[in-house]
């Protein structure tokens, strides 16, 4: 985050997030401490020593700024827009009216010993399963954190559709991974066929129309020590997604983008609950050739 974006964030937090100066710290200092802990894994004890503040002050400040950032979700989360009929984008033109990509991701976290069985993923890691949806320019349009690592992707998607602040799908569709149900509004790849882009490297040639579809689907969909309780972890994940959108919006050059492999792609929701939105996941033969 550059200096200009930092001050933009501070202004948003003051005007829309309820950020105020504390008795002993300016608002900008409070935000800087929060970002250091969030973005650079700065431990509380290090900040206590460096800033000569009490641990209680550092902890209270982090939680207060976290709540302020979450209040910006209506501003920083992007409203999804379907791919237009006349799109000639080489990655997205194959999927007219698509609302972009939707997927789950596992994020490691620490939980109490009694909760570890629920948060253990199929790979054995202690993690949380986060459902996210992204736009073509790599901004988040929806985030649902908080589910245990043992929860199946399809179960989390069903929950996202039934929540009060649900993901809105106005009779279009999302591209989804093979773990989700292939229905009218969620287009998954063909099972039993090559899918990941790395499988087409080293001169491999496409053999069937199903492999060709999976290749296009994969190229498009891949756009997307302090202890805190699980609820706070969920808030931190949402906060990171909002800050990511702000950086993508305000900075002409994203310093992390060169680290991405261009071959692999470039719970909050904006808008009111109106129109004919999807509220159930059902299997369908609509996408069958």
Short mmCIF file of C-alpha atoms in Angstrom, two decimals:
data_model
loop_
_atom_site.label_atom_id
_atom_site.label_comp_id
_atom_site.label_asym_id
_atom_site.label_seq_id
_atom_site.Cartn_x
_atom_site.Cartn_y
_atom_site.Cartn_z
CA UNK A 1 0.00 0.00 0.00
CA UNK A 2 1.51 3.34 -1.03
CA UNK A 3 1.24 6.61 0.90
CA UNK A 4 -1.66 7.96 -1.17
CA UNK A 5 -3.73 4.81 -0.70
CA UNK A 6 -2.95 4.82 3.03
CA UNK A 7 -4.40 8.31 3.45
CA UNK A 8 -7.37 7.36 1.28
CA UNK A 9 -8.02 4.46 3.66
CA UNK A 10 -7.75 6.76 6.68
CA UNK A 11 -10.27 9.18 5.15
CA UNK A 12 -12.70 6.33 4.43
CA UNK A 13 -12.34 5.03 7.96
CA UNK A 14 -12.96 8.48 9.44
CA UNK A 15 -15.94 9.32 7.23
CA UNK A 16 -17.61 5.92 6.95
CA UNK A 17 -16.01 3.53 9.43
CA UNK A 18 -16.34 5.48 12.65
CA UNK A 19 -12.59 5.91 13.19
CA UNK A 20 -11.66 8.46 15.84
CA UNK A 21 -8.42 9.58 17.40
CA UNK A 22 -7.70 8.08 20.79
CA UNK A 23 -6.48 10.01 23.79
CA UNK A 24 -2.83 9.26 23.00
CA UNK A 25 -2.76 8.39 19.28
CA UNK A 26 -3.67 10.12 16.03
CA UNK A 27 -6.05 8.24 13.75
CA UNK A 28 -3.28 7.66 11.18
CA UNK A 29 -1.03 6.11 13.82
CA UNK A 30 -3.82 3.77 14.87
CA UNK A 31 -4.34 2.61 11.27
CA UNK A 32 -0.58 2.18 10.73
CA UNK A 33 -0.32 -0.09 13.80
CA UNK A 34 -3.26 -2.15 12.54
CA UNK A 35 -1.74 -2.55 9.06
CA UNK A 36 1.64 -3.56 10.50
CA UNK A 37 0.04 -6.33 12.49
CA UNK A 38 -2.16 -7.41 9.59
CA UNK A 39 0.23 -7.16 6.66
CA UNK A 40 3.64 -7.83 8.16
CA UNK A 41 2.84 -10.34 10.90
CA UNK A 42 4.04 -7.94 13.58
CA UNK A 43 3.65 -9.61 16.96
CA UNK A 44 2.07 -7.66 19.77
CA UNK A 45 5.13 -7.95 22.01
CA UNK A 46 7.33 -6.39 19.29
CA UNK A 47 4.99 -3.44 18.88
CA UNK A 48 4.76 -3.03 22.64
CA UNK A 49 8.55 -2.72 22.82
CA UNK A 50 8.93 -0.55 19.70
CA UNK A 51 6.03 1.84 20.31
CA UNK A 52 6.24 1.82 24.11
CA UNK A 53 2.54 1.11 24.37
CA UNK A 54 0.89 -1.44 26.62
CA UNK A 55 -0.21 -4.78 25.22
CA UNK A 56 -3.77 -3.95 26.20
CA UNK A 57 -3.60 -0.73 24.14
CA UNK A 58 -2.24 -2.54 21.08
CA UNK A 59 -4.87 -5.30 21.32
CA UNK A 60 -7.76 -2.88 21.83
CA UNK A 61 -6.60 -0.72 18.93
CA UNK A 62 -6.38 -3.72 16.57
CA UNK A 63 -9.92 -4.86 17.35
CA UNK A 64 -11.37 -1.36 17.05
CA UNK A 65 -9.74 -0.65 13.67
CA UNK A 66 -10.79 -4.10 12.46
CA UNK A 67 -14.43 -3.23 13.15
CA UNK A 68 -13.99 0.11 11.36
CA UNK A 69 -12.61 -1.60 8.24
CA UNK A 70 -15.50 -4.07 8.16
CA UNK A 71 -17.94 -1.16 8.07
CA UNK A 72 -16.53 -0.26 4.63
CA UNK A 73 -17.87 -3.40 2.95
CA UNK A 74 -20.59 -1.52 1.05
CA UNK A 75 -17.92 0.78 -0.38
CA UNK A 76 -15.02 -1.57 -1.04
CA UNK A 77 -16.74 -4.76 -2.20
CA UNK A 78 -17.32 -4.61 -5.93
CA UNK A 79 -20.74 -5.15 -7.47
CA UNK A 80 -20.55 -8.11 -9.90
CA UNK A 81 -21.43 -7.44 -13.52
CA UNK A 82 -22.03 -10.20 -16.08
CA UNK A 83 -19.78 -10.62 -19.11
CA UNK A 84 -21.40 -8.63 -21.96
CA UNK A 85 -22.57 -10.36 -25.11
CA UNK A 86 -20.12 -8.36 -27.24
CA UNK A 87 -17.07 -9.10 -25.07
CA UNK A 88 -13.89 -9.93 -27.00
CA UNK A 89 -11.74 -10.55 -23.92
CA UNK A 90 -9.69 -13.64 -24.77
CA UNK A 91 -10.27 -15.16 -21.34
CA UNK A 92 -13.91 -14.30 -20.70
CA UNK A 93 -15.57 -14.13 -24.15
CA UNK A 94 -16.31 -17.86 -23.96
CA UNK A 95 -18.63 -17.38 -20.98
CA UNK A 96 -21.22 -14.72 -21.89
CA UNK A 97 -23.35 -13.45 -18.97
CA UNK A 98 -21.02 -15.08 -16.45
CA UNK A 99 -20.64 -13.26 -13.10
CA UNK A 100 -16.98 -14.34 -12.94
CA UNK A 101 -15.35 -16.96 -10.70
CA UNK A 102 -16.44 -18.43 -7.37
CA UNK A 103 -14.34 -20.77 -5.24
CA UNK A 104 -13.38 -21.80 -1.74
CA UNK A 105 -9.92 -21.45 -0.25
CA UNK A 106 -8.35 -22.88 2.91
CA UNK A 107 -6.56 -20.50 5.28
CA UNK A 108 -4.53 -21.87 8.20
CA UNK A 109 -5.45 -20.70 11.67
CA UNK A 110 -5.00 -21.56 15.33
CA UNK A 111 -7.94 -22.82 17.35
CA UNK A 112 -8.41 -24.34 20.78
CA UNK A 113 -7.55 -28.01 21.13
CA UNK A 114 -11.20 -29.00 21.52
CA UNK A 115 -12.08 -27.39 18.16
CA UNK A 116 -9.27 -28.90 16.08
CA UNK A 117 -11.28 -31.90 14.76
CA UNK A 118 -13.88 -29.53 13.23
CA UNK A 119 -11.23 -27.33 11.60
CA UNK A 120 -9.11 -30.16 10.21
CA UNK A 121 -9.26 -30.21 6.40
CA UNK A 122 -9.10 -33.33 4.27
CA UNK A 123 -5.33 -32.71 3.96
CA UNK A 124 -4.93 -32.70 7.73
CA UNK A 125 -4.33 -28.95 8.13
CA UNK A 126 -6.11 -26.88 10.78
CA UNK A 127 -7.79 -24.26 8.64
CA UNK A 128 -10.93 -22.33 7.79
CA UNK A 129 -12.74 -22.77 4.46
CA UNK A 130 -13.54 -19.37 2.93
CA UNK A 131 -15.95 -18.90 0.01
CA UNK A 132 -15.04 -15.99 -2.27
CA UNK A 133 -16.17 -14.58 -5.60
CA UNK A 134 -13.95 -12.33 -7.73
CA UNK A 135 -14.42 -9.99 -10.67
CA UNK A 136 -12.33 -9.98 -13.84
CA UNK A 137 -10.04 -7.28 -12.43
CA UNK A 138 -9.28 -9.39 -9.34
CA UNK A 139 -11.51 -7.53 -6.88
CA UNK A 140 -13.64 -9.43 -4.38
CA UNK A 141 -17.41 -9.26 -4.91
CA UNK A 142 -18.37 -11.64 -2.10
CA UNK A 143 -16.62 -13.14 0.94
CA UNK A 144 -17.99 -15.72 3.37
CA UNK A 145 -15.38 -16.59 6.05
CA UNK A 146 -15.77 -18.62 9.22
CA UNK A 147 -16.57 -22.14 8.08
CA UNK A 148 -14.53 -25.02 9.49
CA UNK A 149 -11.90 -26.66 7.32
CA UNK A 150 -13.84 -29.93 7.43
CA UNK A 151 -16.89 -28.36 5.71
CA UNK A 152 -17.51 -29.31 2.08
CA UNK A 153 -17.51 -26.55 -0.56
CA UNK A 154 -21.05 -27.40 -1.70
CA UNK A 155 -22.36 -27.10 1.88
CA UNK A 156 -20.80 -23.65 2.26
CA UNK A 157 -22.30 -22.48 -1.04
CA UNK A 158 -25.76 -23.58 0.07
CA UNK A 159 -25.28 -21.60 3.28
CA UNK A 160 -24.22 -18.53 1.26
CA UNK A 161 -27.49 -18.67 -0.72
CA UNK A 162 -29.69 -18.98 2.36
CA UNK A 163 -28.14 -16.28 4.56
CA UNK A 164 -29.88 -12.97 5.22
CA UNK A 165 -26.98 -11.22 3.45
CA UNK A 166 -26.71 -13.91 0.81
CA UNK A 167 -24.70 -14.00 -2.37
CA UNK A 168 -26.92 -12.58 -5.12
CA UNK A 169 -27.10 -14.43 -8.43
CA UNK A 170 -29.72 -12.72 -10.65
CA UNK A 171 -30.33 -15.63 -13.03
CA UNK A 172 -26.85 -15.63 -14.51
CA UNK A 173 -24.08 -17.97 -13.36
CA UNK A 174 -20.65 -18.36 -11.77
CA UNK A 175 -17.75 -20.54 -12.86
CA UNK A 176 -17.07 -23.04 -10.07
CA UNK A 177 -14.59 -25.80 -9.29
CA UNK A 178 -15.39 -29.48 -9.72
CA UNK A 179 -16.22 -29.80 -6.02
CA UNK A 180 -19.44 -27.82 -6.50
CA UNK A 181 -22.74 -29.00 -7.97
CA UNK A 182 -23.01 -28.44 -11.71
CA UNK A 183 -26.36 -26.65 -11.94
CA UNK A 184 -28.09 -23.98 -13.99
CA UNK A 185 -26.36 -21.17 -12.11
CA UNK A 186 -23.00 -22.81 -11.34
CA UNK A 187 -20.93 -24.06 -14.26
CA UNK A 188 -18.35 -26.68 -13.25
CA UNK A 189 -15.75 -28.40 -15.47
CA UNK A 190 -16.08 -31.94 -16.82
CA UNK A 191 -15.03 -34.63 -14.36
CA UNK A 192 -12.43 -37.18 -15.38
CA UNK A 193 -10.77 -34.80 -17.87
CA UNK A 194 -7.59 -32.72 -17.69
CA UNK A 195 -8.31 -29.45 -15.95
CA UNK A 196 -5.37 -27.63 -14.32
CA UNK A 197 -3.41 -25.41 -16.70
CA UNK A 198 -0.09 -26.99 -15.74
CA UNK A 199 -1.35 -30.25 -17.27
CA UNK A 200 -1.22 -28.63 -20.73
CA UNK A 201 2.39 -27.55 -20.49
CA UNK A 202 5.33 -29.27 -22.19
CA UNK A 203 3.66 -29.44 -25.59
CA UNK A 204 0.58 -31.48 -24.65
CA UNK A 205 -2.07 -31.20 -27.39
CA UNK A 206 -5.80 -31.12 -26.77
CA UNK A 207 -7.56 -34.32 -27.78
CA UNK A 208 -11.28 -33.72 -27.21
CA UNK A 209 -13.83 -30.92 -27.00
CA UNK A 210 -14.21 -31.72 -23.29
CA UNK A 211 -10.53 -31.01 -22.66
CA UNK A 212 -10.80 -27.78 -24.65
CA UNK A 213 -13.74 -26.67 -22.50
CA UNK A 214 -11.87 -27.54 -19.29
CA UNK A 215 -8.80 -25.61 -20.43
CA UNK A 216 -10.87 -22.46 -21.09
CA UNK A 217 -12.76 -22.94 -17.82
CA UNK A 218 -9.53 -23.31 -15.83
CA UNK A 219 -7.84 -20.29 -17.44
CA UNK A 220 -10.86 -18.14 -16.60
CA UNK A 221 -11.69 -19.40 -13.12
CA UNK A 222 -8.16 -19.01 -11.74
CA UNK A 223 -8.55 -15.22 -11.54
CA UNK A 224 -9.50 -16.00 -7.87
CA UNK A 225 1.77 -16.11 16.42
CA UNK A 226 -0.84 -14.14 18.34
CA UNK A 227 -3.98 -16.15 19.03
CA UNK A 228 -7.43 -14.98 17.98
CA UNK A 229 -10.67 -16.86 18.32
CA UNK A 230 -12.26 -18.24 15.14
CA UNK A 231 -14.76 -15.36 14.91
CA UNK A 232 -11.94 -12.81 14.89
CA UNK A 233 -10.09 -14.82 12.22
CA UNK A 234 -13.19 -14.55 10.04
CA UNK A 235 -13.27 -10.75 10.51
CA UNK A 236 -9.55 -10.50 9.70
CA UNK A 237 -10.07 -12.43 6.44
CA UNK A 238 -12.94 -10.14 5.43
CA UNK A 239 -10.84 -7.10 6.32
CA UNK A 240 -7.95 -8.33 4.15
CA UNK A 241 -10.32 -8.77 1.20
CA UNK A 242 -11.62 -5.22 1.58
CA UNK A 243 -8.11 -3.77 1.82
CA UNK A 244 -7.12 -5.80 -1.26
CA UNK A 245 -9.94 -4.16 -3.23
CA UNK A 246 -8.87 -0.70 -2.08
CA UNK A 247 -5.29 -1.30 -3.22
CA UNK A 248 -6.45 -2.66 -6.60
CA UNK A 249 -8.65 0.41 -7.02
CA UNK A 250 -6.32 3.17 -5.87
CA UNK A 251 -2.84 2.04 -6.93
CA UNK A 252 -1.98 2.06 -10.63
CA UNK A 253 0.65 -0.60 -9.97
CA UNK A 254 0.00 -3.52 -7.65
CA UNK A 255 3.43 -4.56 -6.28
CA UNK A 256 2.29 -8.18 -5.87
CA UNK A 257 0.98 -8.65 -9.40
CA UNK A 258 4.39 -9.39 -10.99
CA UNK A 259 4.68 -12.34 -8.61
CA UNK A 260 1.61 -13.97 -10.17
CA UNK A 261 1.91 -16.47 -13.02
CA UNK A 262 0.02 -14.86 -15.89
CA UNK A 263 -0.87 -18.32 -17.22
CA UNK A 264 -2.91 -19.00 -14.13
CA UNK A 265 -5.27 -16.14 -14.48
CA UNK A 266 -5.76 -12.73 -13.94
CA UNK A 267 -20.06 -12.11 3.21
CA UNK A 268 -20.82 -9.17 2.07
CA UNK A 269 -22.62 -8.22 -1.07
CA UNK A 270 -23.37 -4.85 -2.61
CA UNK A 271 -26.89 -4.05 -3.72
CA UNK A 272 -30.35 -4.60 -2.33
CA UNK A 273 -32.12 -7.93 -2.20
CA UNK A 274 -34.35 -7.46 -5.20
CA UNK A 275 -35.04 -9.23 -8.44
CA UNK A 276 -35.14 -12.92 -9.20
CA UNK A 277 -32.10 -14.18 -7.33
CA UNK A 278 -30.90 -17.76 -6.92
CA UNK A 279 -31.57 -19.21 -3.46
CA UNK A 280 -30.93 -22.92 -3.96
CA UNK A 281 -28.31 -25.20 -5.52
CA UNK A 282 -29.79 -28.00 -7.60
CA UNK A 283 -28.18 -30.40 -10.03
CA UNK A 284 -29.12 -29.89 -13.66
CA UNK A 285 -28.38 -31.17 -17.18
CA UNK A 286 -28.52 -27.61 -18.54
CA UNK A 287 -24.75 -27.54 -19.26
CA UNK A 288 -24.60 -31.04 -20.78
CA UNK A 289 -23.54 -31.15 -24.42
#
